[in-house]
Amino acid sequence: GAVVSQHPSWVICKSGTSVKIECRSLDFQATTMFWYRQFPKQSLMLMATSNEGSKATYEQGVEKDKFLINHASLTLSTLTVTSAHPEDSSFYICSALGTAYNEQFFGPGTRLTVL
Amino acid sequence: AQTVTQSQPEMSVQEAETVTLSCTYDTSESDYYLFWYKQPPSRQMILVIRQEAYKQQNATENRFSVNFQKAAKSFSLKISDSQLGDAAMYFCAYRTTGNQFYFGTGTSLTVIP
């Protein structure tokens, strides 16, 4: 199956700093990538959908200036949490949808802890 | 908007027995995809099985099978011969023709040795 990587797998940062999370499709081209947030023992909450070369579409209630998403190529999307605060601490998961597939492939997730 | 409902927050099954996880959804579309994902403690989301709405035949993947009732908008997952490694959170998901995915709230499955 197709492989999606995420980096870093975990990160701890100080309040007020910015953190960038990378999502890569390793063996296929991803026309669309999704970013999710998951709180403990809860479901995945879609934050935004990004298509290569265009602006991301954010879900209602997600601050686009705080969660910057860039999908610069068909294999890479990045999520930058700007001016992070403790309430941004969460598990962030990306997924990728390729043109040849009817399913999305998930990255292993990134655990963000903001002190 | 589409909604996906999993009415069983927790389920348990004896090893080697069969368990069924329920999922219902609401949609006005006629063409869509349905999925069951497994999330073990590692939190890596793993596709278990998928079903295309236009197919009447229920999907099957080894010990996993679905009961897809399109008119009732029901999509249950049956796990046969349960194994300890099946213990995980299971999420039902719906994909629209516009590539939007909606997830249920999940069912935590415990397998009892």
mmCIF file with all atom_site columns, C-alpha atoms in Angstrom:
data_model
loop_
_atom_site.group_PDB
_atom_site.id
_atom_site.type_symbol
_atom_site.label_atom_id
_atom_site.label_alt_id
_atom_site.label_comp_id
_atom_site.label_asym_id
_atom_site.label_entity_id
_atom_site.label_seq_id
_atom_site.pdbx_PDB_ins_code
_atom_site.Cartn_x
_atom_site.Cartn_y
_atom_site.Cartn_z
_atom_site.occupancy
_atom_site.B_iso_or_equiv
_atom_site.pdbx_formal_charge
_atom_site.auth_seq_id
_atom_site.auth_comp_id
_atom_site.auth_asym_id
_atom_site.auth_atom_id
_atom_site.pdbx_PDB_model_num
ATOM 1   C CA . GLY A 1 1   ? 0.000   0.000   0.000  1.00 0.00 ? 1   GLY A CA 1
ATOM 2   C CA . ALA A 1 2   ? 0.906   3.649   -0.255 1.00 0.00 ? 2   ALA A CA 1
ATOM 3   C CA . VAL A 1 3   ? 3.026   5.157   2.502  1.00 0.00 ? 3   VAL A CA 1
ATOM 4   C CA . VAL A 1 4   ? 2.684   8.522   4.153  1.00 0.00 ? 4   VAL A CA 1
ATOM 5   C CA . SER A 1 5   ? 5.307   9.835   6.528  1.00 0.00 ? 5   SER A CA 1
ATOM 6   C CA . GLN A 1 6   ? 5.065   12.576  9.102  1.00 0.00 ? 6   GLN A CA 1
ATOM 7   C CA . HIS A 1 7   ? 7.852   14.461  10.750 1.00 0.00 ? 7   HIS A CA 1
ATOM 8   C CA . PRO A 1 8   ? 8.444   14.978  13.579 1.00 0.00 ? 8   PRO A CA 1
ATOM 9   C CA . SER A 1 9   ? 6.634   12.179  15.390 1.00 0.00 ? 9   SER A CA 1
ATOM 10  C CA . TRP A 1 10  ? 6.612   14.231  18.556 1.00 0.00 ? 10  TRP A CA 1
ATOM 11  C CA . VAL A 1 11  ? 7.621   17.742  19.495 1.00 0.00 ? 11  VAL A CA 1
ATOM 12  C CA . ILE A 1 12  ? 7.720   19.785  22.664 1.00 0.00 ? 12  ILE A CA 1
ATOM 13  C CA . CYS A 1 13  ? 7.901   23.541  22.370 1.00 0.00 ? 13  CYS A CA 1
ATOM 14  C CA . LYS A 1 14  ? 7.552   26.649  24.477 1.00 0.00 ? 14  LYS A CA 1
ATOM 15  C CA . SER A 1 15  ? 4.455   28.774  24.386 1.00 0.00 ? 15  SER A CA 1
ATOM 16  C CA . GLY A 1 16  ? 4.697   31.478  21.731 1.00 0.00 ? 16  GLY A CA 1
ATOM 17  C CA . THR A 1 17  ? 6.939   29.583  19.357 1.00 0.00 ? 17  THR A CA 1
ATOM 18  C CA . SER A 1 18  ? 5.984   28.132  15.980 1.00 0.00 ? 18  SER A CA 1
ATOM 19  C CA . VAL A 1 19  ? 6.136   24.493  15.021 1.00 0.00 ? 19  VAL A CA 1
ATOM 20  C CA . LYS A 1 20  ? 6.172   23.008  11.539 1.00 0.00 ? 20  LYS A CA 1
ATOM 21  C CA . ILE A 1 21  ? 4.924   19.488  10.812 1.00 0.00 ? 21  ILE A CA 1
ATOM 22  C CA . GLU A 1 22  ? 5.702   17.828  7.486  1.00 0.00 ? 22  GLU A CA 1
ATOM 23  C CA . CYS A 1 23  ? 3.587   15.271  5.706  1.00 0.00 ? 23  CYS A CA 1
ATOM 24  C CA . ARG A 1 24  ? 5.003   13.368  2.760  1.00 0.00 ? 24  ARG A CA 1
ATOM 25  C CA . SER A 1 25  ? 3.573   10.808  0.402  1.00 0.00 ? 25  SER A CA 1
ATOM 26  C CA . LEU A 1 26  ? 6.523   8.529   -0.228 1.00 0.00 ? 26  LEU A CA 1
ATOM 27  C CA . ASP A 1 27  ? 5.535   6.436   -3.209 1.00 0.00 ? 27  ASP A CA 1
ATOM 28  C CA . PHE A 1 28  ? 2.626   8.216   -4.831 1.00 0.00 ? 28  PHE A CA 1
ATOM 29  C CA . GLN A 1 29  ? 1.505   11.669  -5.816 1.00 0.00 ? 29  GLN A CA 1
ATOM 30  C CA . ALA A 1 30  ? -1.070  13.167  -3.529 1.00 0.00 ? 30  ALA A CA 1
ATOM 31  C CA . THR A 1 31  ? -3.381  15.631  -5.172 1.00 0.00 ? 31  THR A CA 1
ATOM 32  C CA . THR A 1 32  ? -5.155  16.228  -1.902 1.00 0.00 ? 32  THR A CA 1
ATOM 33  C CA . MET A 1 33  ? -3.921  16.105  1.659  1.00 0.00 ? 33  MET A CA 1
ATOM 34  C CA . PHE A 1 34  ? -5.919  16.380  4.841  1.00 0.00 ? 34  PHE A CA 1
ATOM 35  C CA . TRP A 1 35  ? -4.939  17.567  8.290  1.00 0.00 ? 35  TRP A CA 1
ATOM 36  C CA . TYR A 1 36  ? -6.713  16.223  11.345 1.00 0.00 ? 36  TYR A CA 1
ATOM 37  C CA . ARG A 1 37  ? -6.532  16.869  15.021 1.00 0.00 ? 37  ARG A CA 1
ATOM 38  C CA . GLN A 1 38  ? -7.317  14.193  17.556 1.00 0.00 ? 38  GLN A CA 1
ATOM 39  C CA . PHE A 1 39  ? -7.843  14.612  21.268 1.00 0.00 ? 39  PHE A CA 1
ATOM 40  C CA . PRO A 1 40  ? -7.388  11.627  23.597 1.00 0.00 ? 40  PRO A CA 1
ATOM 41  C CA . LYS A 1 41  ? -10.092 8.993   23.200 1.00 0.00 ? 41  LYS A CA 1
ATOM 42  C CA . GLN A 1 42  ? -11.875 11.082  20.594 1.00 0.00 ? 42  GLN A CA 1
ATOM 43  C CA . SER A 1 43  ? -12.404 10.926  16.881 1.00 0.00 ? 43  SER A CA 1
ATOM 44  C CA . LEU A 1 44  ? -10.456 12.688  14.176 1.00 0.00 ? 44  LEU A CA 1
ATOM 45  C CA . MET A 1 45  ? -11.470 16.260  13.612 1.00 0.00 ? 45  MET A CA 1
ATOM 46  C CA . LEU A 1 46  ? -10.774 17.550  10.117 1.00 0.00 ? 46  LEU A CA 1
ATOM 47  C CA . MET A 1 47  ? -8.923  20.850  10.255 1.00 0.00 ? 47  MET A CA 1
ATOM 48  C CA . ALA A 1 48  ? -8.303  21.559  6.593  1.00 0.00 ? 48  ALA A CA 1
ATOM 49  C CA . THR A 1 49  ? -8.033  20.144  3.129  1.00 0.00 ? 49  THR A CA 1
ATOM 50  C CA . SER A 1 50  ? -5.171  21.143  0.900  1.00 0.00 ? 50  SER A CA 1
ATOM 51  C CA . ASN A 1 51  ? -4.794  20.690  -2.810 1.00 0.00 ? 51  ASN A CA 1
ATOM 52  C CA . GLU A 1 52  ? -1.430  20.992  -4.485 1.00 0.00 ? 52  GLU A CA 1
ATOM 53  C CA . GLY A 1 53  ? -0.756  24.493  -5.692 1.00 0.00 ? 53  GLY A CA 1
ATOM 54  C CA . SER A 1 54  ? -3.812  26.127  -4.177 1.00 0.00 ? 54  SER A CA 1
ATOM 55  C CA . LYS A 1 55  ? -4.885  27.543  -0.860 1.00 0.00 ? 55  LYS A CA 1
ATOM 56  C CA . ALA A 1 56  ? -6.111  25.191  1.801  1.00 0.00 ? 56  ALA A CA 1
ATOM 57  C CA . THR A 1 57  ? -9.768  24.971  2.674  1.00 0.00 ? 57  THR A CA 1
ATOM 58  C CA . TYR A 1 58  ? -10.285 25.260  6.411  1.00 0.00 ? 58  TYR A CA 1
ATOM 59  C CA . GLU A 1 59  ? -13.120 23.786  8.390  1.00 0.00 ? 59  GLU A CA 1
ATOM 60  C CA . GLN A 1 60  ? -15.358 26.069  10.357 1.00 0.00 ? 60  GLN A CA 1
ATOM 61  C CA . GLY A 1 61  ? -13.798 27.148  13.619 1.00 0.00 ? 61  GLY A CA 1
ATOM 62  C CA . VAL A 1 62  ? -10.201 26.496  12.537 1.00 0.00 ? 62  VAL A CA 1
ATOM 63  C CA . GLU A 1 63  ? -8.073  29.632  12.501 1.00 0.00 ? 63  GLU A CA 1
ATOM 64  C CA . LYS A 1 64  ? -6.242  29.756  9.190  1.00 0.00 ? 64  LYS A CA 1
ATOM 65  C CA . ASP A 1 65  ? -3.753  32.340  10.475 1.00 0.00 ? 65  ASP A CA 1
ATOM 66  C CA . LYS A 1 66  ? -2.826  30.095  13.343 1.00 0.00 ? 66  LYS A CA 1
ATOM 67  C CA . PHE A 1 67  ? -2.659  26.822  11.440 1.00 0.00 ? 67  PHE A CA 1
ATOM 68  C CA . LEU A 1 68  ? -0.803  27.605  8.232  1.00 0.00 ? 68  LEU A CA 1
ATOM 69  C CA . ILE A 1 69  ? -0.968  24.903  5.601  1.00 0.00 ? 69  ILE A CA 1
ATOM 70  C CA . ASN A 1 70  ? 1.211   24.743  2.534  1.00 0.00 ? 70  ASN A CA 1
ATOM 71  C CA . HIS A 1 71  ? 0.922   22.102  -0.165 1.00 0.00 ? 71  HIS A CA 1
ATOM 72  C CA . ALA A 1 72  ? 3.838   23.074  -2.349 1.00 0.00 ? 72  ALA A CA 1
ATOM 73  C CA . SER A 1 73  ? 4.256   19.821  -4.237 1.00 0.00 ? 73  SER A CA 1
ATOM 74  C CA . LEU A 1 74  ? 2.409   16.620  -5.003 1.00 0.00 ? 74  LEU A CA 1
ATOM 75  C CA . THR A 1 75  ? 4.307   14.825  -2.254 1.00 0.00 ? 75  THR A CA 1
ATOM 76  C CA . LEU A 1 76  ? 4.608   17.385  0.525  1.00 0.00 ? 76  LEU A CA 1
ATOM 77  C CA . SER A 1 77  ? 2.245   19.328  2.721  1.00 0.00 ? 77  SER A CA 1
ATOM 78  C CA . THR A 1 78  ? 3.204   21.243  5.840  1.00 0.00 ? 78  THR A CA 1
ATOM 79  C CA . LEU A 1 79  ? 1.225   22.421  8.827  1.00 0.00 ? 79  LEU A CA 1
ATOM 80  C CA . THR A 1 80  ? 2.704   25.261  10.852 1.00 0.00 ? 80  THR A CA 1
ATOM 81  C CA . VAL A 1 81  ? 1.240   26.002  14.240 1.00 0.00 ? 81  VAL A CA 1
ATOM 82  C CA . THR A 1 82  ? 2.069   29.640  14.816 1.00 0.00 ? 82  THR A CA 1
ATOM 83  C CA . SER A 1 83  ? 2.464   31.202  18.256 1.00 0.00 ? 83  SER A CA 1
ATOM 84  C CA . ALA A 1 84  ? 1.608   27.907  19.873 1.00 0.00 ? 84  ALA A CA 1
ATOM 85  C CA . HIS A 1 85  ? -0.203  27.819  23.203 1.00 0.00 ? 85  HIS A CA 1
ATOM 86  C CA . PRO A 1 86  ? -0.840  24.950  25.617 1.00 0.00 ? 86  PRO A CA 1
ATOM 87  C CA . GLU A 1 87  ? -4.358  24.509  24.249 1.00 0.00 ? 87  GLU A CA 1
ATOM 88  C CA . ASP A 1 88  ? -2.810  23.639  20.888 1.00 0.00 ? 88  ASP A CA 1
ATOM 89  C CA . SER A 1 89  ? -1.307  20.529  22.440 1.00 0.00 ? 89  SER A CA 1
ATOM 90  C CA . SER A 1 90  ? -2.797  17.601  20.608 1.00 0.00 ? 90  SER A CA 1
ATOM 91  C CA . PHE A 1 91  ? -2.177  14.749  18.210 1.00 0.00 ? 91  PHE A CA 1
ATOM 92  C CA . TYR A 1 92  ? -2.053  15.913  14.608 1.00 0.00 ? 92  TYR A CA 1
ATOM 93  C CA . ILE A 1 93  ? -2.551  13.466  11.759 1.00 0.00 ? 93  ILE A CA 1
ATOM 94  C CA . CYS A 1 94  ? -2.178  14.013  8.062  1.00 0.00 ? 94  CYS A CA 1
ATOM 95  C CA . SER A 1 95  ? -3.506  11.884  5.253  1.00 0.00 ? 95  SER A CA 1
ATOM 96  C CA . ALA A 1 96  ? -3.053  11.845  1.530  1.00 0.00 ? 96  ALA A CA 1
ATOM 97  C CA . LEU A 1 97  ? -5.369  11.025  -1.322 1.00 0.00 ? 97  LEU A CA 1
ATOM 98  C CA . GLY A 1 98  ? -3.838  9.990   -4.612 1.00 0.00 ? 98  GLY A CA 1
ATOM 99  C CA . THR A 1 99  ? -5.414  10.116  -8.009 1.00 0.00 ? 99  THR A CA 1
ATOM 100 C CA . ALA A 1 100 ? -5.018  6.384   -8.402 1.00 0.00 ? 100 ALA A CA 1
ATOM 101 C CA . TYR A 1 101 ? -6.751  5.546   -5.155 1.00 0.00 ? 101 TYR A CA 1
ATOM 102 C CA . ASN A 1 102 ? -10.204 5.787   -3.684 1.00 0.00 ? 102 ASN A CA 1
ATOM 103 C CA . GLU A 1 103 ? -8.943  5.916   -0.148 1.00 0.00 ? 103 GLU A CA 1
ATOM 104 C CA . GLN A 1 104 ? -6.796  8.133   1.981  1.00 0.00 ? 104 GLN A CA 1
ATOM 105 C CA . PHE A 1 105 ? -3.529  6.964   3.509  1.00 0.00 ? 105 PHE A CA 1
ATOM 106 C CA . PHE A 1 106 ? -2.639  8.211   6.938  1.00 0.00 ? 106 PHE A CA 1
ATOM 107 C CA . GLY A 1 107 ? 0.625   9.372   8.371  1.00 0.00 ? 107 GLY A CA 1
ATOM 108 C CA . PRO A 1 108 ? 1.669   8.057   11.788 1.00 0.00 ? 108 PRO A CA 1
ATOM 109 C CA . GLY A 1 109 ? 0.765   11.321  13.507 1.00 0.00 ? 109 GLY A CA 1
ATOM 110 C CA . THR A 1 110 ? 2.623   14.010  15.434 1.00 0.00 ? 110 THR A CA 1
ATOM 111 C CA . ARG A 1 111 ? 2.193   14.569  19.133 1.00 0.00 ? 111 ARG A CA 1
ATOM 112 C CA . LEU A 1 112 ? 2.570   18.252  19.951 1.00 0.00 ? 112 LEU A CA 1
ATOM 113 C CA . THR A 1 113 ? 3.073   19.404  23.511 1.00 0.00 ? 113 THR A CA 1
ATOM 114 C CA . VAL A 1 114 ? 3.207   23.123  24.200 1.00 0.00 ? 114 VAL A CA 1
ATOM 115 C CA . LEU A 1 115 ? 4.624   24.090  27.561 1.00 0.00 ? 115 LEU A CA 1
ATOM 116 C CA . ALA B 2 1   ? -23.922 17.793  5.893  1.00 0.00 ? 1   ALA B CA 1
ATOM 117 C CA . GLN B 2 2   ? -23.133 14.158  6.222  1.00 0.00 ? 2   GLN B CA 1
ATOM 118 C CA . THR B 2 3   ? -23.019 12.624  9.680  1.00 0.00 ? 3   THR B CA 1
ATOM 119 C CA . VAL B 2 4   ? -21.659 9.306   10.822 1.00 0.00 ? 4   VAL B CA 1
ATOM 120 C CA . THR B 2 5   ? -22.929 7.729   14.024 1.00 0.00 ? 5   THR B CA 1
ATOM 121 C CA . GLN B 2 6   ? -21.343 4.946   16.022 1.00 0.00 ? 6   GLN B CA 1
ATOM 122 C CA . SER B 2 7   ? -23.672 4.164   18.887 1.00 0.00 ? 7   SER B CA 1
ATOM 123 C CA . GLN B 2 8   ? -21.332 1.799   20.732 1.00 0.00 ? 8   GLN B CA 1
ATOM 124 C CA . PRO B 2 9   ? -18.544 3.673   22.539 1.00 0.00 ? 9   PRO B CA 1
ATOM 125 C CA . GLU B 2 10  ? -17.140 0.400   23.865 1.00 0.00 ? 10  GLU B CA 1
ATOM 126 C CA . MET B 2 11  ? -17.460 -3.235  22.947 1.00 0.00 ? 11  MET B CA 1
ATOM 127 C CA . SER B 2 12  ? -15.803 -6.392  24.165 1.00 0.00 ? 12  SER B CA 1
ATOM 128 C CA . VAL B 2 13  ? -15.470 -9.844  22.684 1.00 0.00 ? 13  VAL B CA 1
ATOM 129 C CA . GLN B 2 14  ? -14.023 -13.126 23.789 1.00 0.00 ? 14  GLN B CA 1
ATOM 130 C CA . GLU B 2 15  ? -11.021 -14.281 21.822 1.00 0.00 ? 15  GLU B CA 1
ATOM 131 C CA . ALA B 2 16  ? -12.061 -16.445 18.834 1.00 0.00 ? 16  ALA B CA 1
ATOM 132 C CA . GLU B 2 17  ? -15.634 -15.173 19.002 1.00 0.00 ? 17  GLU B CA 1
ATOM 133 C CA . THR B 2 18  ? -17.456 -12.853 16.626 1.00 0.00 ? 18  THR B CA 1
ATOM 134 C CA . VAL B 2 19  ? -18.340 -9.235  17.246 1.00 0.00 ? 19  VAL B CA 1
ATOM 135 C CA . THR B 2 20  ? -20.301 -6.685  15.219 1.00 0.00 ? 20  THR B CA 1
ATOM 136 C CA . LEU B 2 21  ? -19.693 -2.956  15.362 1.00 0.00 ? 21  LEU B CA 1
ATOM 137 C CA . SER B 2 22  ? -22.491 -0.725  14.192 1.00 0.00 ? 22  SER B CA 1
ATOM 138 C CA . CYS B 2 23  ? -22.409 2.416   12.101 1.00 0.00 ? 23  CYS B CA 1
ATOM 139 C CA . THR B 2 24  ? -25.129 4.523   10.571 1.00 0.00 ? 24  THR B CA 1
ATOM 140 C CA . TYR B 2 25  ? -24.795 7.571   8.384  1.00 0.00 ? 25  TYR B CA 1
ATOM 141 C CA . ASP B 2 26  ? -26.921 10.295  6.949  1.00 0.00 ? 26  ASP B CA 1
ATOM 142 C CA . THR B 2 27  ? -26.569 11.495  3.383  1.00 0.00 ? 27  THR B CA 1
ATOM 143 C CA . SER B 2 28  ? -28.519 12.670  0.390  1.00 0.00 ? 28  SER B CA 1
ATOM 144 C CA . GLU B 2 29  ? -25.927 11.402  -2.065 1.00 0.00 ? 29  GLU B CA 1
ATOM 145 C CA . SER B 2 30  ? -26.347 8.228   -4.025 1.00 0.00 ? 30  SER B CA 1
ATOM 146 C CA . ASP B 2 31  ? -22.687 7.630   -4.787 1.00 0.00 ? 31  ASP B CA 1
ATOM 147 C CA . TYR B 2 32  ? -20.145 7.507   -1.983 1.00 0.00 ? 32  TYR B CA 1
ATOM 148 C CA . TYR B 2 33  ? -17.631 5.315   -0.184 1.00 0.00 ? 33  TYR B CA 1
ATOM 149 C CA . LEU B 2 34  ? -17.686 3.865   3.298  1.00 0.00 ? 34  LEU B CA 1
ATOM 150 C CA . PHE B 2 35  ? -14.702 2.738   5.333  1.00 0.00 ? 35  PHE B CA 1
ATOM 151 C CA . TRP B 2 36  ? -13.783 1.113   8.575  1.00 0.00 ? 36  TRP B CA 1
ATOM 152 C CA . TYR B 2 37  ? -10.480 2.158   10.089 1.00 0.00 ? 37  TYR B CA 1
ATOM 153 C CA . LYS B 2 38  ? -8.630  0.637   13.000 1.00 0.00 ? 38  LYS B CA 1
ATOM 154 C CA . GLN B 2 39  ? -6.517  2.742   15.337 1.00 0.00 ? 39  GLN B CA 1
ATOM 155 C CA . PRO B 2 40  ? -4.374  0.647   17.695 1.00 0.00 ? 40  PRO B CA 1
ATOM 156 C CA . PRO B 2 41  ? -2.506  2.153   20.657 1.00 0.00 ? 41  PRO B CA 1
ATOM 157 C CA . SER B 2 42  ? 0.232   3.296   18.275 1.00 0.00 ? 42  SER B CA 1
ATOM 158 C CA . ARG B 2 43  ? -2.428  5.657   16.870 1.00 0.00 ? 43  ARG B CA 1
ATOM 159 C CA . GLN B 2 44  ? -1.567  4.776   13.274 1.00 0.00 ? 44  GLN B CA 1
ATOM 160 C CA . MET B 2 45  ? -4.801  4.698   11.312 1.00 0.00 ? 45  MET B CA 1
ATOM 161 C CA . ILE B 2 46  ? -5.148  1.455   9.379  1.00 0.00 ? 46  ILE B CA 1
ATOM 162 C CA . LEU B 2 47  ? -7.744  0.773   6.717  1.00 0.00 ? 47  LEU B CA 1
ATOM 163 C CA . VAL B 2 48  ? -9.711  -2.365  7.570  1.00 0.00 ? 48  VAL B CA 1
ATOM 164 C CA . ILE B 2 49  ? -12.259 -2.503  4.802  1.00 0.00 ? 49  ILE B CA 1
ATOM 165 C CA . ARG B 2 50  ? -14.086 -0.287  2.341  1.00 0.00 ? 50  ARG B CA 1
ATOM 166 C CA . GLN B 2 51  ? -17.353 -0.405  0.470  1.00 0.00 ? 51  GLN B CA 1
ATOM 167 C CA . GLU B 2 52  ? -18.457 1.425   -2.650 1.00 0.00 ? 52  GLU B CA 1
ATOM 168 C CA . ALA B 2 53  ? -22.083 2.475   -2.378 1.00 0.00 ? 53  ALA B CA 1
ATOM 169 C CA . TYR B 2 54  ? -22.899 1.368   -5.904 1.00 0.00 ? 54  TYR B CA 1
ATOM 170 C CA . LYS B 2 55  ? -21.881 -2.207  -5.125 1.00 0.00 ? 55  LYS B CA 1
ATOM 171 C CA . GLN B 2 56  ? -24.605 -4.374  -3.666 1.00 0.00 ? 56  GLN B CA 1
ATOM 172 C CA . GLN B 2 57  ? -22.227 -7.103  -2.599 1.00 0.00 ? 57  GLN B CA 1
ATOM 173 C CA . ASN B 2 58  ? -20.869 -6.725  0.891  1.00 0.00 ? 58  ASN B CA 1
ATOM 174 C CA . ALA B 2 59  ? -17.112 -6.262  1.106  1.00 0.00 ? 59  ALA B CA 1
ATOM 175 C CA . THR B 2 60  ? -15.010 -8.931  2.795  1.00 0.00 ? 60  THR B CA 1
ATOM 176 C CA . GLU B 2 61  ? -11.364 -8.933  3.859  1.00 0.00 ? 61  GLU B CA 1
ATOM 177 C CA . ASN B 2 62  ? -10.336 -12.182 5.521  1.00 0.00 ? 62  ASN B CA 1
ATOM 178 C CA . ARG B 2 63  ? -11.938 -12.148 9.001  1.00 0.00 ? 63  ARG B CA 1
ATOM 179 C CA . PHE B 2 64  ? -13.556 -8.757  8.431  1.00 0.00 ? 64  PHE B CA 1
ATOM 180 C CA . SER B 2 65  ? -16.822 -8.290  6.618  1.00 0.00 ? 65  SER B CA 1
ATOM 181 C CA . VAL B 2 66  ? -19.461 -5.634  6.382  1.00 0.00 ? 66  VAL B CA 1
ATOM 182 C CA . ASN B 2 67  ? -23.219 -5.603  6.275  1.00 0.00 ? 67  ASN B CA 1
ATOM 183 C CA . PHE B 2 68  ? -24.067 -2.692  4.009  1.00 0.00 ? 68  PHE B CA 1
ATOM 184 C CA . GLN B 2 69  ? -27.723 -1.718  3.992  1.00 0.00 ? 69  GLN B CA 1
ATOM 185 C CA . LYS B 2 70  ? -27.943 1.259   1.665  1.00 0.00 ? 70  LYS B CA 1
ATOM 186 C CA . ALA B 2 71  ? -31.622 1.991   2.142  1.00 0.00 ? 71  ALA B CA 1
ATOM 187 C CA . ALA B 2 72  ? -31.234 1.905   5.903  1.00 0.00 ? 72  ALA B CA 1
ATOM 188 C CA . LYS B 2 73  ? -27.924 3.821   5.688  1.00 0.00 ? 73  LYS B CA 1
ATOM 189 C CA . SER B 2 74  ? -26.276 1.238   7.852  1.00 0.00 ? 74  SER B CA 1
ATOM 190 C CA . PHE B 2 75  ? -22.734 -0.089  7.581  1.00 0.00 ? 75  PHE B CA 1
ATOM 191 C CA . SER B 2 76  ? -21.769 -2.560  10.288 1.00 0.00 ? 76  SER B CA 1
ATOM 192 C CA . LEU B 2 77  ? -18.440 -4.349  10.661 1.00 0.00 ? 77  LEU B CA 1
ATOM 193 C CA . LYS B 2 78  ? -18.247 -7.992  11.635 1.00 0.00 ? 78  LYS B CA 1
ATOM 194 C CA . ILE B 2 79  ? -15.021 -9.376  13.021 1.00 0.00 ? 79  ILE B CA 1
ATOM 195 C CA . SER B 2 80  ? -14.882 -13.160 13.051 1.00 0.00 ? 80  SER B CA 1
ATOM 196 C CA . ASP B 2 81  ? -12.498 -15.300 15.080 1.00 0.00 ? 81  ASP B CA 1
ATOM 197 C CA . SER B 2 82  ? -11.415 -12.271 17.100 1.00 0.00 ? 82  SER B CA 1
ATOM 198 C CA . GLN B 2 83  ? -7.749  -12.040 17.958 1.00 0.00 ? 83  GLN B CA 1
ATOM 199 C CA . LEU B 2 84  ? -5.925  -10.125 20.664 1.00 0.00 ? 84  LEU B CA 1
ATOM 200 C CA . GLY B 2 85  ? -4.411  -7.925  17.981 1.00 0.00 ? 85  GLY B CA 1
ATOM 201 C CA . ASP B 2 86  ? -7.869  -6.751  16.974 1.00 0.00 ? 86  ASP B CA 1
ATOM 202 C CA . ALA B 2 87  ? -8.115  -4.692  20.147 1.00 0.00 ? 87  ALA B CA 1
ATOM 203 C CA . ALA B 2 88  ? -8.214  -1.061  19.044 1.00 0.00 ? 88  ALA B CA 1
ATOM 204 C CA . MET B 2 89  ? -10.426 1.912   18.351 1.00 0.00 ? 89  MET B CA 1
ATOM 205 C CA . TYR B 2 90  ? -12.534 1.401   15.254 1.00 0.00 ? 90  TYR B CA 1
ATOM 206 C CA . PHE B 2 91  ? -13.796 4.336   13.242 1.00 0.00 ? 91  PHE B CA 1
ATOM 207 C CA . CYS B 2 92  ? -16.456 4.270   10.584 1.00 0.00 ? 92  CYS B CA 1
ATOM 208 C CA . ALA B 2 93  ? -15.931 6.856   7.854  1.00 0.00 ? 93  ALA B CA 1
ATOM 209 C CA . TYR B 2 94  ? -17.866 8.241   4.919  1.00 0.00 ? 94  TYR B CA 1
ATOM 210 C CA . ARG B 2 95  ? -16.343 9.776   1.823  1.00 0.00 ? 95  ARG B CA 1
ATOM 211 C CA . THR B 2 96  ? -18.308 12.081  -0.431 1.00 0.00 ? 96  THR B CA 1
ATOM 212 C CA . THR B 2 97  ? -17.863 12.353  -4.169 1.00 0.00 ? 97  THR B CA 1
ATOM 213 C CA . GLY B 2 98  ? -16.099 15.623  -3.433 1.00 0.00 ? 98  GLY B CA 1
ATOM 214 C CA . ASN B 2 99  ? -13.406 13.822  -1.420 1.00 0.00 ? 99  ASN B CA 1
ATOM 215 C CA . GLN B 2 100 ? -14.591 14.964  1.960  1.00 0.00 ? 100 GLN B CA 1
ATOM 216 C CA . PHE B 2 101 ? -14.297 12.452  4.761  1.00 0.00 ? 101 PHE B CA 1
ATOM 217 C CA . TYR B 2 102 ? -16.494 12.249  7.830  1.00 0.00 ? 102 TYR B CA 1
ATOM 218 C CA . PHE B 2 103 ? -15.655 10.052  10.799 1.00 0.00 ? 103 PHE B CA 1
ATOM 219 C CA . GLY B 2 104 ? -17.785 8.519   13.489 1.00 0.00 ? 104 GLY B CA 1
ATOM 220 C CA . THR B 2 105 ? -16.924 8.920   17.151 1.00 0.00 ? 105 THR B CA 1
ATOM 221 C CA . GLY B 2 106 ? -15.340 5.508   17.341 1.00 0.00 ? 106 GLY B CA 1
ATOM 222 C CA . THR B 2 107 ? -15.843 2.224   19.146 1.00 0.00 ? 107 THR B CA 1
ATOM 223 C CA . SER B 2 108 ? -13.232 0.917   21.533 1.00 0.00 ? 108 SER B CA 1
ATOM 224 C CA . LEU B 2 109 ? -12.929 -2.840  21.129 1.00 0.00 ? 109 LEU B CA 1
ATOM 225 C CA . THR B 2 110 ? -11.501 -4.999  23.882 1.00 0.00 ? 110 THR B CA 1
ATOM 226 C CA . VAL B 2 111 ? -10.592 -8.604  23.188 1.00 0.00 ? 111 VAL B CA 1
ATOM 227 C CA . ILE B 2 112 ? -10.749 -10.849 26.239 1.00 0.00 ? 112 ILE B CA 1
ATOM 228 C CA . PRO B 2 113 ? -8.271  -13.747 26.286 1.00 0.00 ? 113 PRO B CA 1
#
